[in-house]
PDB file of C-alpha atoms and ligand atoms in Angstrom:
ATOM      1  CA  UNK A   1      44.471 -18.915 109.176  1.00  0.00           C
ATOM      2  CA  UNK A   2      43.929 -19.129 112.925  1.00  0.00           C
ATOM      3  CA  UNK A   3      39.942 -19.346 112.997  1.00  0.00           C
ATOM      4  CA  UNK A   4      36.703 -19.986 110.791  1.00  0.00           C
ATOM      5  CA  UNK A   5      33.260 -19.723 111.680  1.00  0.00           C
ATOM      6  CA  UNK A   6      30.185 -21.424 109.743  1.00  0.00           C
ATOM      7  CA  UNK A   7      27.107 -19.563 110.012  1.00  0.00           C
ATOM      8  CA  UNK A   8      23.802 -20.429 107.590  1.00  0.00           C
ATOM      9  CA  UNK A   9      25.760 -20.535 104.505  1.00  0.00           C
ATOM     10  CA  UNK A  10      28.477 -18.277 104.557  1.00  0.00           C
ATOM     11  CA  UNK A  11      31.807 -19.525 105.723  1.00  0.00           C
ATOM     12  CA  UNK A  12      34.183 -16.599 107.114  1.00  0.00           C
ATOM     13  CA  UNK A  13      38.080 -16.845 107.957  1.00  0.00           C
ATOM     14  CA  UNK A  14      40.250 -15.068 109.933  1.00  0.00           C
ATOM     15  CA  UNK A  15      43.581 -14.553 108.267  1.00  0.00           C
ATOM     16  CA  UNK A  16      45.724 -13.551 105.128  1.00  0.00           C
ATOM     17  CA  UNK A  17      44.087 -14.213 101.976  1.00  0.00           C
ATOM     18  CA  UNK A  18      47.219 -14.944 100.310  1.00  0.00           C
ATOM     19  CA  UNK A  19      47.458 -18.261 102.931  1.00  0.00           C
ATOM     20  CA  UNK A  20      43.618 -19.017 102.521  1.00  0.00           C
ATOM     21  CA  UNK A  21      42.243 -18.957  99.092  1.00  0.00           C
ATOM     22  CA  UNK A  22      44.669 -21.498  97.516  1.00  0.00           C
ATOM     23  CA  UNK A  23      42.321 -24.053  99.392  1.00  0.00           C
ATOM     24  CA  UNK A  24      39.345 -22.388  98.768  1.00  0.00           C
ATOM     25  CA  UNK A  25      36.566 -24.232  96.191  1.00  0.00           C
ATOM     26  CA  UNK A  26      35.274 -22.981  93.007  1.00  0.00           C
ATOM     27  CA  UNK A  27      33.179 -19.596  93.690  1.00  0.00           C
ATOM     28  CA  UNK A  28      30.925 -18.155  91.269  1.00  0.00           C
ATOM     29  CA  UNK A  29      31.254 -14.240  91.901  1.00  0.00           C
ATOM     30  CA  UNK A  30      33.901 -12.109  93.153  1.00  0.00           C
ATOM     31  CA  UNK A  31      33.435  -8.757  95.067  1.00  0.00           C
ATOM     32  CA  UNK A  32      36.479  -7.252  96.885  1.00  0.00           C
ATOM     33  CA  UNK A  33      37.277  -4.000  98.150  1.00  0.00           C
ATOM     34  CA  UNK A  34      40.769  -3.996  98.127  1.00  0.00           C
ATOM     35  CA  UNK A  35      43.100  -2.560 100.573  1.00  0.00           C
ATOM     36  CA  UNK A  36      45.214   0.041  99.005  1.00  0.00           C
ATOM     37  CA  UNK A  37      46.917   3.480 100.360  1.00  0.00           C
ATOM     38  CA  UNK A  38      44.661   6.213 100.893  1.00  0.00           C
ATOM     39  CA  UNK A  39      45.998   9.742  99.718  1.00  0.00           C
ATOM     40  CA  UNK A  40      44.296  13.002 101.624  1.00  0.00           C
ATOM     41  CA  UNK A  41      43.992  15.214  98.801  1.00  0.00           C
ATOM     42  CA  UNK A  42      47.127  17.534 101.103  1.00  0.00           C
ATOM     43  CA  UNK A  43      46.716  17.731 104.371  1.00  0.00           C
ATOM     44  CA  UNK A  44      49.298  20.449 105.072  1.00  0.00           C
ATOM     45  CA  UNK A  45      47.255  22.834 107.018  1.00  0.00           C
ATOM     46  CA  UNK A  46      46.459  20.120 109.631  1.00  0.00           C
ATOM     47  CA  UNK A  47      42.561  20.790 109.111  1.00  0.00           C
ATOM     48  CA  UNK A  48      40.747  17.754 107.867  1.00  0.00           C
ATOM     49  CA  UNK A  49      38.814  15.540 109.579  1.00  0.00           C
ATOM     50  CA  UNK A  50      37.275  12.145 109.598  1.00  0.00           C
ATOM     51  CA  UNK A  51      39.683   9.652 108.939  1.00  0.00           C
ATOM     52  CA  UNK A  52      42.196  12.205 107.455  1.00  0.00           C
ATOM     53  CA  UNK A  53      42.065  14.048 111.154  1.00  0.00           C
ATOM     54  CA  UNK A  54      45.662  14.429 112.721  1.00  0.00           C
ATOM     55  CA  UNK A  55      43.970  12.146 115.153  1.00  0.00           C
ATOM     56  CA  UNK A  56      43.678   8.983 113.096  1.00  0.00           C
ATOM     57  CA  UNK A  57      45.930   9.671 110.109  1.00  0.00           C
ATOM     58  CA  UNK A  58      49.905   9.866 109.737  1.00  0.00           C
ATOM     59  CA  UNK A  59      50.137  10.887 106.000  1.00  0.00           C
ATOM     60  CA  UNK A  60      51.399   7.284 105.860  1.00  0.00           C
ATOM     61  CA  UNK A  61      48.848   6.704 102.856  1.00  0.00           C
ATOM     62  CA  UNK A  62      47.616   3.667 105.244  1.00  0.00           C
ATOM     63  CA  UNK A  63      44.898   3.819 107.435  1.00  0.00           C
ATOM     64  CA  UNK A  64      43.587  -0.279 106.818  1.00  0.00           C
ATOM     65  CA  UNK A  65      46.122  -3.056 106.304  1.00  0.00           C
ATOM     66  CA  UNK A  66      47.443  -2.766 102.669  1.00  0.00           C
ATOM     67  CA  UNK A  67      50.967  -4.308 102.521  1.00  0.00           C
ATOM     68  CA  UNK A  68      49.363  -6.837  99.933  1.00  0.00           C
ATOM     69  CA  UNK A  69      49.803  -5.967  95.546  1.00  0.00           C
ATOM     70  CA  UNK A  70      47.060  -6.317  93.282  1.00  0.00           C
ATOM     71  CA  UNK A  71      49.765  -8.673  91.208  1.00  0.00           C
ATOM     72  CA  UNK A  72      49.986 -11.078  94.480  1.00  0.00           C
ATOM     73  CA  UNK A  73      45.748 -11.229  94.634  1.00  0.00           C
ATOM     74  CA  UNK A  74      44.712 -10.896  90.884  1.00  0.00           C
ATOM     75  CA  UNK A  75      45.943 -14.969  89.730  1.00  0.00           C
ATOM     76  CA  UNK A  76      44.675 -16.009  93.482  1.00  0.00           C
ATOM     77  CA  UNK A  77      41.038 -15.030  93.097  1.00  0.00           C
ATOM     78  CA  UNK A  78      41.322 -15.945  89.387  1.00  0.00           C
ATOM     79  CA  UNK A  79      41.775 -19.934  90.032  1.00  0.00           C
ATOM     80  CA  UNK A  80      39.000 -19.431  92.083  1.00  0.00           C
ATOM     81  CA  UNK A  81      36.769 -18.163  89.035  1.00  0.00           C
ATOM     82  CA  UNK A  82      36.848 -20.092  85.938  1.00  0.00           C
ATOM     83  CA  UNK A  83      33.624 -18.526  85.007  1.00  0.00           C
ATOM     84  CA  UNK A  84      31.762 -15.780  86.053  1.00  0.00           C
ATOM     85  CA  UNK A  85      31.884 -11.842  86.979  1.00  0.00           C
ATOM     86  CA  UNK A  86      34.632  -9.852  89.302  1.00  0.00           C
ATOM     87  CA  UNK A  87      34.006  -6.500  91.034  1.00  0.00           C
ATOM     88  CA  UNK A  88      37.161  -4.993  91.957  1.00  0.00           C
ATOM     89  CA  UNK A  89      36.283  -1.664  94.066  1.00  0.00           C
ATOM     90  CA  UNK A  90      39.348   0.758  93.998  1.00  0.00           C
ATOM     91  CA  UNK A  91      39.550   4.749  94.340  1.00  0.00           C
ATOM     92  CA  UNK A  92      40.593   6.826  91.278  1.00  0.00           C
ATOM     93  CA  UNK A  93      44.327   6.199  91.597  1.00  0.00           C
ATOM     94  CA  UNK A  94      44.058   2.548  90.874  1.00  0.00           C
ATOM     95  CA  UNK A  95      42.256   2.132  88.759  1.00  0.00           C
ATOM     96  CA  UNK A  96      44.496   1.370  85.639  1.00  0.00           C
ATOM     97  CA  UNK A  97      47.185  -0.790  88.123  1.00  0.00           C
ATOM     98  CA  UNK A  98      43.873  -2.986  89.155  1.00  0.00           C
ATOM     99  CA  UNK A  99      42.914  -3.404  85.264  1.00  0.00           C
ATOM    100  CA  UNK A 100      46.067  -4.198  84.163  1.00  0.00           C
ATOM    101  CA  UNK A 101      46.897  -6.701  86.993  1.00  0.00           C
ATOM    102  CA  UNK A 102      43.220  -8.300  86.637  1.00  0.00           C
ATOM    103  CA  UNK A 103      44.155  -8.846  82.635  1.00  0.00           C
ATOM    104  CA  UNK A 104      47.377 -10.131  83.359  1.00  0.00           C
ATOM    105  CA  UNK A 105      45.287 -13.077  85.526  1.00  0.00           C
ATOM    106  CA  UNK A 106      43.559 -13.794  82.849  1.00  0.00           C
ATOM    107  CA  UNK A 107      40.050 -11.693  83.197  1.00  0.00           C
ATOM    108  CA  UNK A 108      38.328  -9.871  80.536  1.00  0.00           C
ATOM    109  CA  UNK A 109      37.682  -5.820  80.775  1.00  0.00           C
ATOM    110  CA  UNK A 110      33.620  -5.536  80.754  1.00  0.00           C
ATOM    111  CA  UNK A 111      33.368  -1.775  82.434  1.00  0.00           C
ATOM    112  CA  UNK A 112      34.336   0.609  84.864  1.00  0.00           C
ATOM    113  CA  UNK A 113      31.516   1.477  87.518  1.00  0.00           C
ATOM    114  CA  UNK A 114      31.040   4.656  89.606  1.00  0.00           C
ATOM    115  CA  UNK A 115      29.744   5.143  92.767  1.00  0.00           C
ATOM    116  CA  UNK A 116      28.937   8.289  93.614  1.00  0.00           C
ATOM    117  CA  UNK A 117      29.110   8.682  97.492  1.00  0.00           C
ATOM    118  CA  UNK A 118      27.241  11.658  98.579  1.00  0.00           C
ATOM    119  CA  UNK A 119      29.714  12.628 100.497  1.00  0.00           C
ATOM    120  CA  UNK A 120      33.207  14.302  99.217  1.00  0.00           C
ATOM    121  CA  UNK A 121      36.591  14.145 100.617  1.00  0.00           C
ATOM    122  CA  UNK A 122      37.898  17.685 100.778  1.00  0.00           C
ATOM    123  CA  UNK A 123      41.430  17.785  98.117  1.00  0.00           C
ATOM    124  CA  UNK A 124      43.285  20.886  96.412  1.00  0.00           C
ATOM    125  CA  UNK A 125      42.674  18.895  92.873  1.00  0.00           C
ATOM    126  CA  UNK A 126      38.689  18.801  93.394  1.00  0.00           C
ATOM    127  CA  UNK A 127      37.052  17.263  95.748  1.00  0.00           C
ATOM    128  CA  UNK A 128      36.596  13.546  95.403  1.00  0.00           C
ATOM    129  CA  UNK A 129      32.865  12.159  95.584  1.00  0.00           C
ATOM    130  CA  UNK A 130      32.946   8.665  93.857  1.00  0.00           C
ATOM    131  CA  UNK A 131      34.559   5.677  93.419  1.00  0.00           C
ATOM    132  CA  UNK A 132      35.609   2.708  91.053  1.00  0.00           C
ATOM    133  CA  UNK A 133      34.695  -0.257  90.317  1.00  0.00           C
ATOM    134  CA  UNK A 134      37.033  -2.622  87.722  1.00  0.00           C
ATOM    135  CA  UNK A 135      34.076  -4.723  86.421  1.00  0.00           C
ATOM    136  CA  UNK A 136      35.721  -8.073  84.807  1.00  0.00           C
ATOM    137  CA  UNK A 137      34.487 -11.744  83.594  1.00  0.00           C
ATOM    138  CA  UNK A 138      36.034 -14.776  83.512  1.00  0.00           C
ATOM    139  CA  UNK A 139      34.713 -17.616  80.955  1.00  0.00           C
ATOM    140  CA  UNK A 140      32.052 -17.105  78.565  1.00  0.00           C
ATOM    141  CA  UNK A 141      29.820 -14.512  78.193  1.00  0.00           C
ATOM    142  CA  UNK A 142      27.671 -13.736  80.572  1.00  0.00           C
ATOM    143  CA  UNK A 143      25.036 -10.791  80.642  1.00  0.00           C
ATOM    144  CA  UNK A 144      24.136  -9.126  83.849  1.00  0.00           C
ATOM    145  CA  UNK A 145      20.684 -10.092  85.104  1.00  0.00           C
ATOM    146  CA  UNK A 146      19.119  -6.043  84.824  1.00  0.00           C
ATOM    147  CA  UNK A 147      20.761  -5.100  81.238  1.00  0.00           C
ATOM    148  CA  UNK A 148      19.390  -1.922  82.753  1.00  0.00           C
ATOM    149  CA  UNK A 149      21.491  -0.749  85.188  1.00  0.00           C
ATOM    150  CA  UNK A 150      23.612   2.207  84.248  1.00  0.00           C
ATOM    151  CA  UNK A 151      27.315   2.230  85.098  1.00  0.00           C
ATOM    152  CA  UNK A 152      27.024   5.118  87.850  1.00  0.00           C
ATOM    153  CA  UNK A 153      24.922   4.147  90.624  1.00  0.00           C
ATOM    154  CA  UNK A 154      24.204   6.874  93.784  1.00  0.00           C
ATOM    155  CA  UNK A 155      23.908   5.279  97.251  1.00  0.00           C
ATOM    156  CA  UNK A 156      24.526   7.422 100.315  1.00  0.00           C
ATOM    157  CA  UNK A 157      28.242   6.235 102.051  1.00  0.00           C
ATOM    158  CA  UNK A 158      27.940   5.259 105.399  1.00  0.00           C
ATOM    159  CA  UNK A 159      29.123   8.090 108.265  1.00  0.00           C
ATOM    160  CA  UNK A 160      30.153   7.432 111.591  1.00  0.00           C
ATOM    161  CA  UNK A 161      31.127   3.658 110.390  1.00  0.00           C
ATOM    162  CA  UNK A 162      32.810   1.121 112.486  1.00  0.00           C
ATOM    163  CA  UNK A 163      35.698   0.443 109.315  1.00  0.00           C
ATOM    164  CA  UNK A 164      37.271   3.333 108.231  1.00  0.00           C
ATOM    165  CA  UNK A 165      36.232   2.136 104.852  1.00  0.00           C
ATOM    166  CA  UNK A 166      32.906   0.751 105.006  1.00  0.00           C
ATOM    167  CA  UNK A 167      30.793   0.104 101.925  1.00  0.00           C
ATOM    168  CA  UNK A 168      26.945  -0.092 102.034  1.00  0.00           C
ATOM    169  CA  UNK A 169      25.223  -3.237 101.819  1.00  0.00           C
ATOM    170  CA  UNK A 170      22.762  -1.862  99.210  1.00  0.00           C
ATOM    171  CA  UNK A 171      25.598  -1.142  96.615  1.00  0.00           C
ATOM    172  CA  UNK A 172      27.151  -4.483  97.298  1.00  0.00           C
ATOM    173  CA  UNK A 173      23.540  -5.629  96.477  1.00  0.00           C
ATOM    174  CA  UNK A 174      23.024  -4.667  93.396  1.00  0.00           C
ATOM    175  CA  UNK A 175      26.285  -5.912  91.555  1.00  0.00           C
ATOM    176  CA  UNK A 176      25.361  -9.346  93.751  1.00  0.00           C
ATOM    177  CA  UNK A 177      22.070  -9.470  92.138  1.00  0.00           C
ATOM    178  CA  UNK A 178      23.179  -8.850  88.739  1.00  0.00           C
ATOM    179  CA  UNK A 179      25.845 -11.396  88.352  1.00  0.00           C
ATOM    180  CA  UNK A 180      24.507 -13.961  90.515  1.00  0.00           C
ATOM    181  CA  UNK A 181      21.490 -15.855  91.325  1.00  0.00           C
ATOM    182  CA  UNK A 182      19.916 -17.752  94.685  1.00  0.00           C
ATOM    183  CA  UNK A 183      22.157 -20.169  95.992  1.00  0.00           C
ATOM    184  CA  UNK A 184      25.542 -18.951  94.124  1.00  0.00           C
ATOM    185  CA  UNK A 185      28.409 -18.388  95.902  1.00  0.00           C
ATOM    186  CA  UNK A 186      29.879 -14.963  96.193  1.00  0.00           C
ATOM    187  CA  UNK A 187      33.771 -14.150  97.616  1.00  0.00           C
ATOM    188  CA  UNK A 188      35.090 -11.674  99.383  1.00  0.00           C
ATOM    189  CA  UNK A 189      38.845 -11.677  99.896  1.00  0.00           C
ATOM    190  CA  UNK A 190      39.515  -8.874 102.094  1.00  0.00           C
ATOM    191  CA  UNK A 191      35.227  -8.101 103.443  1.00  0.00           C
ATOM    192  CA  UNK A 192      36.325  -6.055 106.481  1.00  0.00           C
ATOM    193  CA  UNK A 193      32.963  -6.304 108.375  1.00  0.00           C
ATOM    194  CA  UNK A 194      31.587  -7.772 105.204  1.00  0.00           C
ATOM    195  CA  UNK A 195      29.158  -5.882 104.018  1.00  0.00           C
ATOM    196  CA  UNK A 196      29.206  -8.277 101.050  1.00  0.00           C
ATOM    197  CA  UNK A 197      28.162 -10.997 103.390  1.00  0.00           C
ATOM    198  CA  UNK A 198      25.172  -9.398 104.643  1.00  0.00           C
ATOM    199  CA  UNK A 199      24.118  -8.629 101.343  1.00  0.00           C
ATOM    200  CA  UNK A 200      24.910 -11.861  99.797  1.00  0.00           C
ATOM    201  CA  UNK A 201      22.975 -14.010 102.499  1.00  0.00           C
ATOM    202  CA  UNK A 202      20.296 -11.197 102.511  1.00  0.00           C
ATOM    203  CA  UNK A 203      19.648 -12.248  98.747  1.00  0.00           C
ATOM    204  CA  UNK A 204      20.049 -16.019  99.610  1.00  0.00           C
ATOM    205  CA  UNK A 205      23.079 -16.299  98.214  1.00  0.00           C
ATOM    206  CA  UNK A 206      26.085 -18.402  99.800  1.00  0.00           C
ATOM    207  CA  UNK A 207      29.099 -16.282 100.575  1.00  0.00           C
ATOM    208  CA  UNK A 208      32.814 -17.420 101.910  1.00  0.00           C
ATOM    209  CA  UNK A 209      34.872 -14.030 103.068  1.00  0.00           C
ATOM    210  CA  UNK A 210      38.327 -13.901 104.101  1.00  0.00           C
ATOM    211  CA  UNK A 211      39.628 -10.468 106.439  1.00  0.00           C
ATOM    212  CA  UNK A 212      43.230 -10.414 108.155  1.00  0.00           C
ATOM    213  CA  UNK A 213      42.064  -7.836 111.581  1.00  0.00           C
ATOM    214  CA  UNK A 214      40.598  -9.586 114.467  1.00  0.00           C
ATOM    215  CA  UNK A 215      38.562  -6.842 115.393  1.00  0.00           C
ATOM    216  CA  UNK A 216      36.738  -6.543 111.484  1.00  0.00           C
ATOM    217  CA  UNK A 217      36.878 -10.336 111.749  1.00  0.00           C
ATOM    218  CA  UNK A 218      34.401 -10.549 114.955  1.00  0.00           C
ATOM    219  CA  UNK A 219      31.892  -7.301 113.549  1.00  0.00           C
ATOM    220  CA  UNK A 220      32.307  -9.528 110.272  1.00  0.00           C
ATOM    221  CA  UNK A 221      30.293 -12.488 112.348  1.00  0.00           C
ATOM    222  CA  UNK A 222      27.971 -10.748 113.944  1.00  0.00           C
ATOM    223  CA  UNK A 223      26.568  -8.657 110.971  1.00  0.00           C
ATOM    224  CA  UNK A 224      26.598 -11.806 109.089  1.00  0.00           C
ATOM    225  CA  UNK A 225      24.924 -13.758 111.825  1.00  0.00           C
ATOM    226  CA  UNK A 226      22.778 -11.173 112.253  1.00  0.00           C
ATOM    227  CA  UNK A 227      21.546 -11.170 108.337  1.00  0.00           C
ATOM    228  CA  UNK A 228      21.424 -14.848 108.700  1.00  0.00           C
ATOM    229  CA  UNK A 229      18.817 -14.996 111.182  1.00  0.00           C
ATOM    230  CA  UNK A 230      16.899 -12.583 109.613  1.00  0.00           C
ATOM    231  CA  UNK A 231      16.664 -14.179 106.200  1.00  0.00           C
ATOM    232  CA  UNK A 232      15.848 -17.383 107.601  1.00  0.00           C
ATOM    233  CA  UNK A 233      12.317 -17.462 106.930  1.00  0.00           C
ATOM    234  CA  UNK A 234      12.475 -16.064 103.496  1.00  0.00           C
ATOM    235  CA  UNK A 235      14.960 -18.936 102.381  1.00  0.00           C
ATOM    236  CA  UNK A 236      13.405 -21.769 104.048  1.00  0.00           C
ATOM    237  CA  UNK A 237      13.967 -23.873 100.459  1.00  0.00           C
ATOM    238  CA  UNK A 238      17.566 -23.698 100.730  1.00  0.00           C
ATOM    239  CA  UNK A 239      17.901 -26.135 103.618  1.00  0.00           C
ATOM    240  CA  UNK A 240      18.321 -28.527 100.824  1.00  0.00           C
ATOM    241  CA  UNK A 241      21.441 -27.395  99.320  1.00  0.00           C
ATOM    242  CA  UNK A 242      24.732 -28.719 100.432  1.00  0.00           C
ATOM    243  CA  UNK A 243      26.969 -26.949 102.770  1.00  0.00           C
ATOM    244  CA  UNK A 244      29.889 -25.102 101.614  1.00  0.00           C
ATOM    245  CA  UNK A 245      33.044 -26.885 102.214  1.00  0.00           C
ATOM    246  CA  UNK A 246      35.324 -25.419 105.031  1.00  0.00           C
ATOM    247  CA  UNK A 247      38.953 -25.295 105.155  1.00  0.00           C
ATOM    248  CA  UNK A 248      39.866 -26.482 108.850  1.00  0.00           C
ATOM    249  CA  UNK A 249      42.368 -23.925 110.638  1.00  0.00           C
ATOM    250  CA  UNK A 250      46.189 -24.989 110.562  1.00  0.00           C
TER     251      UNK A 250
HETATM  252  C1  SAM B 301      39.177  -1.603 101.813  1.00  0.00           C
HETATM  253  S1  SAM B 301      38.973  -2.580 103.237  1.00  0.00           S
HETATM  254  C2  SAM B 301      37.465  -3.464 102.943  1.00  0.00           C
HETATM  255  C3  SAM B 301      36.309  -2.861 103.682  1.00  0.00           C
HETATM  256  C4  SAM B 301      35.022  -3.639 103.492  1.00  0.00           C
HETATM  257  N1  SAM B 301      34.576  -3.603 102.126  1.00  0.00           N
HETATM  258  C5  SAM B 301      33.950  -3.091 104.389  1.00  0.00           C
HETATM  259  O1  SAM B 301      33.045  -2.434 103.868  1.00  0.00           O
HETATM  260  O2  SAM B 301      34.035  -3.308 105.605  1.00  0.00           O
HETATM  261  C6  SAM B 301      40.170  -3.836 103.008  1.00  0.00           C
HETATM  262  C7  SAM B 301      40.216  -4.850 104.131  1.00  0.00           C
HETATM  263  O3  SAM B 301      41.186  -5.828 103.788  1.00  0.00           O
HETATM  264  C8  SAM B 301      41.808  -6.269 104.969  1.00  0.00           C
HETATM  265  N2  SAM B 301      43.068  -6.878 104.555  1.00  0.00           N
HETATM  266  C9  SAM B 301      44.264  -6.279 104.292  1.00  0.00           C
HETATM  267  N3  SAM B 301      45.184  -7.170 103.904  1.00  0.00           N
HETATM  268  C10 SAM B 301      44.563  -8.381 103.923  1.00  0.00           C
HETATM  269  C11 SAM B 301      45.002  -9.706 103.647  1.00  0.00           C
HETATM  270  N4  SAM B 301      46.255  -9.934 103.274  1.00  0.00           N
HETATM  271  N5  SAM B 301      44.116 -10.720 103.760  1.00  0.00           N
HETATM  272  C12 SAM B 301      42.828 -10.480 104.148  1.00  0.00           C
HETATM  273  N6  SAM B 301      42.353  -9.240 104.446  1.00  0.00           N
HETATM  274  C13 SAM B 301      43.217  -8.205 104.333  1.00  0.00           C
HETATM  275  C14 SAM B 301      41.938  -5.009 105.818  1.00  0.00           C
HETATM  276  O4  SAM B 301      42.077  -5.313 107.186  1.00  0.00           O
HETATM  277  C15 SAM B 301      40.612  -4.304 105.486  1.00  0.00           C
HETATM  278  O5  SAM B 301      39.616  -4.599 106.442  1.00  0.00           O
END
């Protein structure tokens, strides 16, 4: 880890997850988007564009950081959990390798959730609108808080983003909500410019988030500062509760 910043009650660190979250402390709800190889959908004809333009894409399958395997995280970010709910977002082709891997760790198979994006990325084998989320517990049961909600959920994706794979903050909200309450502490392993921490402080949760670019890192801080200050005055009673221990940088 080379930094960590404390702001309100989220606690943010610069660096590879794999180094950081043996020392982290007992969380009490997981959300990570996880870094995995993109696929375009065939890209021969040179003519998509966005983040599959010839511009900003190789056909490497990578456009984020992803030399990480769901095997490596999975027992991680289950120490971390003895009890509680997991959100593991993924697209369509890994979906089964992030089930399996989150059973081998020891988490139990609750559902799979869709979100369907608005948008579609253009591909040969239809056009692909939504993704996954592996929904998993640890522990005992545990019902989410709006028995409710239905497993696909429509939220409009976010265009022109700063991270090539952005998430919104009101999706993020919504599983937060449901599997936590005020003053719980929610994880993100790999936030990017954490829109998990926005939402997570934005409901008065605590939040500690983990991302390896520098760049992500430093949007990461300000978003999050950003939510803190605004959510100050709604979450005056939590001045009370203790701070969230911090890991110093090696
Ligand atoms: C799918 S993106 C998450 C995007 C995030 N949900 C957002 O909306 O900004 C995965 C992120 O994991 C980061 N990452 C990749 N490997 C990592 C590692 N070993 N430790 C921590 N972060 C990592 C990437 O840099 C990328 O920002």
């Amino acid at each position: 880890m080379s930094r960590v910043e404390t702001i309100g009650n989220a606690v943010l660190y610069l660096g590879d997850m794999r180094d950081i979250v043996p020392d982290l402390p007992i969380i009490d709800m997981i959300f990570m988007d996880l870094p995995y190889k993109l696929t375009s959908g065939g890209n021969s004809t040179g003519q998509m564009g966005g983040k599959f333009s010839k511009e900003s894409y190789n056909g490497s399958g990578k456009i984020i950081n992803c030399d990480i395997q769901f095997s490596e995280i999975m027992p991680l970010v289950a120490r971390i959990l003895p009890e509680g709910h997991a959100y593991f977002m993924v697209n369509n082709r890994y979906v089964s390798h992030c089930q399996n891997e989150a059973e081998k760790a020891g988490f139990h198979f609750h559902n799979l959730l869709v979100w369907d994006k608005g948008t579609g990325t253009p591909n040969r084998w239809y056009m692909k609108n939504c993704e996954f989320t592996v929904f998993v517990k640890k522990g005992g049961e545990k019902y989410i808080n709006d028995c409710g909600s239905r497993q696909l959920i429509k939220c409009p994706n976010i265009l022109n983003s700063f991270h090539k794979t952005e998430k919104p903050v009101a999706l993020i909200k919504h599983y937060i909500r449901n599997s936590t309450h005020q003053g719980q502490v929610v994880f993100d392993g790999c936030m990017g410019v954490a829109p998990a921490g926005t939402a997570a402080i934005n409901l008065g949760r605590k939040f500690i988030g983990i991302e390896l670019v520098e760049k992500n890192f430093d949007e990461a801080c300000r978003r999050v500062e950003k939510a803190y200050l605004e959510s100050q005055d709604m979450f005056e009673g939590f001045s009370h509760l203790p701070p969230l221990p911090v890991t110093p940088p090696r």
